[in-house]
mmCIF file of C-alpha atoms in Angstrom:
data_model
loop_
_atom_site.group_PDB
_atom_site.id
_atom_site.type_symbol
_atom_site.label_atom_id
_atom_site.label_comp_id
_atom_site.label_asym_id
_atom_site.label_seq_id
_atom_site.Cartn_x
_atom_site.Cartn_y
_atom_site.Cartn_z
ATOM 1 C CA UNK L 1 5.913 19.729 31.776
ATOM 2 C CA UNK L 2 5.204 19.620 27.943
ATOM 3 C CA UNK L 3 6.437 22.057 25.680
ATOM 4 C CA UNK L 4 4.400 24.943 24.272
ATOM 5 C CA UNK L 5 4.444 23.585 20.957
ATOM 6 C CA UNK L 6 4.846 19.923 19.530
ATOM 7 C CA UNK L 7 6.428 18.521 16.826
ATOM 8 C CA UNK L 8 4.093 17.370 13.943
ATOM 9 C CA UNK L 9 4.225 14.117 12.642
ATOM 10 C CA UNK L 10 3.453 14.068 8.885
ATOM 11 C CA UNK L 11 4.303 10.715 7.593
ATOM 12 C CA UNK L 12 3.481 7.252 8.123
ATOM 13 C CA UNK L 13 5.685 4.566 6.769
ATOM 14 C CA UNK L 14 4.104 1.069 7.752
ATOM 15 C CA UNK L 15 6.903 -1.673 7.537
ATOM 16 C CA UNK L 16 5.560 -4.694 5.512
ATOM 17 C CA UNK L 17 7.418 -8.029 5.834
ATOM 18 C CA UNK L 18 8.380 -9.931 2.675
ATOM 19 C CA UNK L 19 10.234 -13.447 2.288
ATOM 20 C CA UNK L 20 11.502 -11.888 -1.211
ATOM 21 C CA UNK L 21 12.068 -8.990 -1.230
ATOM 22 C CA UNK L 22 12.686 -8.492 -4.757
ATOM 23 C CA UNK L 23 9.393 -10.035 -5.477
ATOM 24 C CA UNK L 24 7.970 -7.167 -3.361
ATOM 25 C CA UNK L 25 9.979 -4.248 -5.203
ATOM 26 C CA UNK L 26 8.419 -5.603 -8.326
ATOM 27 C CA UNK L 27 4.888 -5.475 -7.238
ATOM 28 C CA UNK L 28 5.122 -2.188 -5.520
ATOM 29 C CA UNK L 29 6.898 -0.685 -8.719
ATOM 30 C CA UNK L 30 5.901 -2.167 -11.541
ATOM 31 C CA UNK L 31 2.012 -3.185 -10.447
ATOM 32 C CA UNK L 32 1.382 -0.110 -8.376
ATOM 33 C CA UNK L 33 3.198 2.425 -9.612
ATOM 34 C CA UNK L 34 5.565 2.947 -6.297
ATOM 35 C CA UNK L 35 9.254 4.266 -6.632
ATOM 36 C CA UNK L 36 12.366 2.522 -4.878
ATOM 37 C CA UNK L 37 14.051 5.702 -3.237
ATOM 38 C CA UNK L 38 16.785 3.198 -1.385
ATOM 39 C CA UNK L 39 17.846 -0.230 -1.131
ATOM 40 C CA UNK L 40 20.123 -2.335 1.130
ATOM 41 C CA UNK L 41 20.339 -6.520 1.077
ATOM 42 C CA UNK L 42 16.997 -6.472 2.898
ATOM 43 C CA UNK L 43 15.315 -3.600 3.047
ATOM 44 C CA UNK L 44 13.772 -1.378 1.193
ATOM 45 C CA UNK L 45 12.138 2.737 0.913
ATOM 46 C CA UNK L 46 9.408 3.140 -1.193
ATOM 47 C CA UNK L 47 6.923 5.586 -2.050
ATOM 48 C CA UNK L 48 4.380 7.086 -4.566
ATOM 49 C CA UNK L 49 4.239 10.765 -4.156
ATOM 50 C CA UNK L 50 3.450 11.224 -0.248
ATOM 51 C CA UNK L 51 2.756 7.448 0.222
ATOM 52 C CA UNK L 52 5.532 5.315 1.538
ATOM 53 C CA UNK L 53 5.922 2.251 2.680
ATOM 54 C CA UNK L 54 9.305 0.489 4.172
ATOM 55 C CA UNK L 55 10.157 -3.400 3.139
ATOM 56 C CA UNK L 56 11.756 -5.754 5.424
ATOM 57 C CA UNK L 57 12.786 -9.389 4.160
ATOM 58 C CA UNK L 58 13.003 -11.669 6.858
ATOM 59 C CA UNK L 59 14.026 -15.306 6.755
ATOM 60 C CA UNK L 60 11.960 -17.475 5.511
ATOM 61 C CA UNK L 61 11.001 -19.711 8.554
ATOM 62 C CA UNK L 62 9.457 -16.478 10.454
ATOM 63 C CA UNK L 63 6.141 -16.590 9.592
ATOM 64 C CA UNK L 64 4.477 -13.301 8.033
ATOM 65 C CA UNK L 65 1.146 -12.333 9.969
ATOM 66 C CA UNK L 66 -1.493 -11.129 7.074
ATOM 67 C CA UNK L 67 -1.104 -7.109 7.288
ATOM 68 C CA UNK L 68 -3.783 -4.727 6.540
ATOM 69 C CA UNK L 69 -2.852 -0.993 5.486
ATOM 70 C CA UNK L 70 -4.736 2.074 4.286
ATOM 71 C CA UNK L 71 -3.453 4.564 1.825
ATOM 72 C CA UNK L 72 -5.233 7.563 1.042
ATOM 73 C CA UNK L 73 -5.913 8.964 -2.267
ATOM 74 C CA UNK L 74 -7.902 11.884 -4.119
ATOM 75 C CA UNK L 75 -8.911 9.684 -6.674
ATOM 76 C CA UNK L 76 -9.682 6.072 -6.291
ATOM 77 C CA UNK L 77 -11.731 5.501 -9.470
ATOM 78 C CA UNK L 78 -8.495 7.487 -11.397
ATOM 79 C CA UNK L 79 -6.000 5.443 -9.500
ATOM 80 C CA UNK L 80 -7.642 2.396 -10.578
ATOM 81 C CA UNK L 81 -8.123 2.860 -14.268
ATOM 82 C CA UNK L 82 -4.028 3.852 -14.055
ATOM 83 C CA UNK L 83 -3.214 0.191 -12.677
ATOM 84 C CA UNK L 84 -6.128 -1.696 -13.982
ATOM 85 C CA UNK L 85 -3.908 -3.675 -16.614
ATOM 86 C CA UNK L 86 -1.089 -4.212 -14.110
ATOM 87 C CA UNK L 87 -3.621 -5.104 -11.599
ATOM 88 C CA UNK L 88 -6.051 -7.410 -14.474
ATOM 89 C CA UNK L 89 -2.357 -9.678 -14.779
ATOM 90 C CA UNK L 90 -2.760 -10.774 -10.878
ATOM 91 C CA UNK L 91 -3.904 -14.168 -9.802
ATOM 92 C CA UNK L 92 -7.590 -14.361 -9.069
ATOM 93 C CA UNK L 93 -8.538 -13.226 -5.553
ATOM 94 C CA UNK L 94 -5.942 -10.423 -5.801
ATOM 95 C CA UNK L 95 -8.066 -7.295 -6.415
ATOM 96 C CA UNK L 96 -11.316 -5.997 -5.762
ATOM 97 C CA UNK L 97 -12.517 -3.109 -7.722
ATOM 98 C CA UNK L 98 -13.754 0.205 -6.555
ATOM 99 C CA UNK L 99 -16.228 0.306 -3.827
ATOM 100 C CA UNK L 100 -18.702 2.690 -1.696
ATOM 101 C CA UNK L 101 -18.009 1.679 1.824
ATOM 102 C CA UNK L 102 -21.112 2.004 4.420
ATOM 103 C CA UNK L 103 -18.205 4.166 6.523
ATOM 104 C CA UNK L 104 -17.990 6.960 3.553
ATOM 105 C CA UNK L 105 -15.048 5.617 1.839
ATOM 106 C CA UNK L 106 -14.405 4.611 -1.666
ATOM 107 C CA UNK L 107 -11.989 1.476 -1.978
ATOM 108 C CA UNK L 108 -10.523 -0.785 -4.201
ATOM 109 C CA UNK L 109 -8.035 -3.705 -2.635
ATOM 110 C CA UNK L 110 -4.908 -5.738 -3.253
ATOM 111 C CA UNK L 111 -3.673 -8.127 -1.867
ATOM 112 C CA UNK L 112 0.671 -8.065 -2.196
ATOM 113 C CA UNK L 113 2.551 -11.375 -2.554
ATOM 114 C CA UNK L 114 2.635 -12.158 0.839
ATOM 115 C CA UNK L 115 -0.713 -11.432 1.787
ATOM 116 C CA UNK L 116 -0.347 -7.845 3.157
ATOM 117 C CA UNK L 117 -3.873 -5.888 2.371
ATOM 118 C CA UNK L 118 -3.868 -2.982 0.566
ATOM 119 C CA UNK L 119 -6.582 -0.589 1.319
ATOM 120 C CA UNK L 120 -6.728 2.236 -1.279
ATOM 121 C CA UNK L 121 -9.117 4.803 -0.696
ATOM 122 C CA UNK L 122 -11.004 8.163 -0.373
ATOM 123 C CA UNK L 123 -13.834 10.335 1.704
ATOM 124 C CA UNK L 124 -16.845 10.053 -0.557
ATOM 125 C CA UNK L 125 -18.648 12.577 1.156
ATOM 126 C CA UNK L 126 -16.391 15.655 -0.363
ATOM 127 C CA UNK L 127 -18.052 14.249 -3.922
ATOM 128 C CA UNK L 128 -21.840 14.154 -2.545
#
């Protein structure tokens, strides 16, 4: 039988996979803004505010599927002006600016060095 009460979960941590690891720590921290909280040889905490993400180099002959993953903000169009000239110094095909979604979500997207999508985003209906 289940217990009365369950335990909440209040934090997802997606683990991306890198072939550089310190390639990725750059991008995270330097492009978007994320903080290293702990690093080993090849892995890596990060986070920016309640956003976190973990990093996992693996060797270079696995081959890295093309990730997707969402973060949530309460301010896309803010967020975006904060990295714009971080995110203005990345190859071409990189970014796409803020966005109305047909699903009620404001976007913008990057794409990390090893192709790992970055949804950021919002519910545009609280702003209607």
């Amino acid at each position: 039988m289940y217990a009365a009460q369950m335990a909440d979960v209040t934090l997802i941590t997606p683990l991306v996979m890198t072939h550089d690891l310190e390639s990725s720590l750059r991008f995270f921290t330097n492009t978007l803004g994320f903080e290293c909280n702990f690093k080993m040889e090849n892995y890596a905490f990060i986070n920016r505010k309640r956003c976190a993400i973990r990093l996992l180099e693996i060797d270079k002959s696995c081959e890295i599927c093309e990730q997707m993953i969402y973060l949530d903000c309460d301010d896309v169009d803010a967020l975006y002006a904060e990295l714009k000239l971080r995110l203005d110094d990345l190859p071409d095909g990189r970014v796409r600016a803020p966005f109305n979604q047909p699903y009620q979500q404001r976007e913008f997207h990057v794409k990390d060095p090893d192709n790992c999508l970055l949804f950021f985003g919002m519910d545009i209906r609280a702003f209607s």
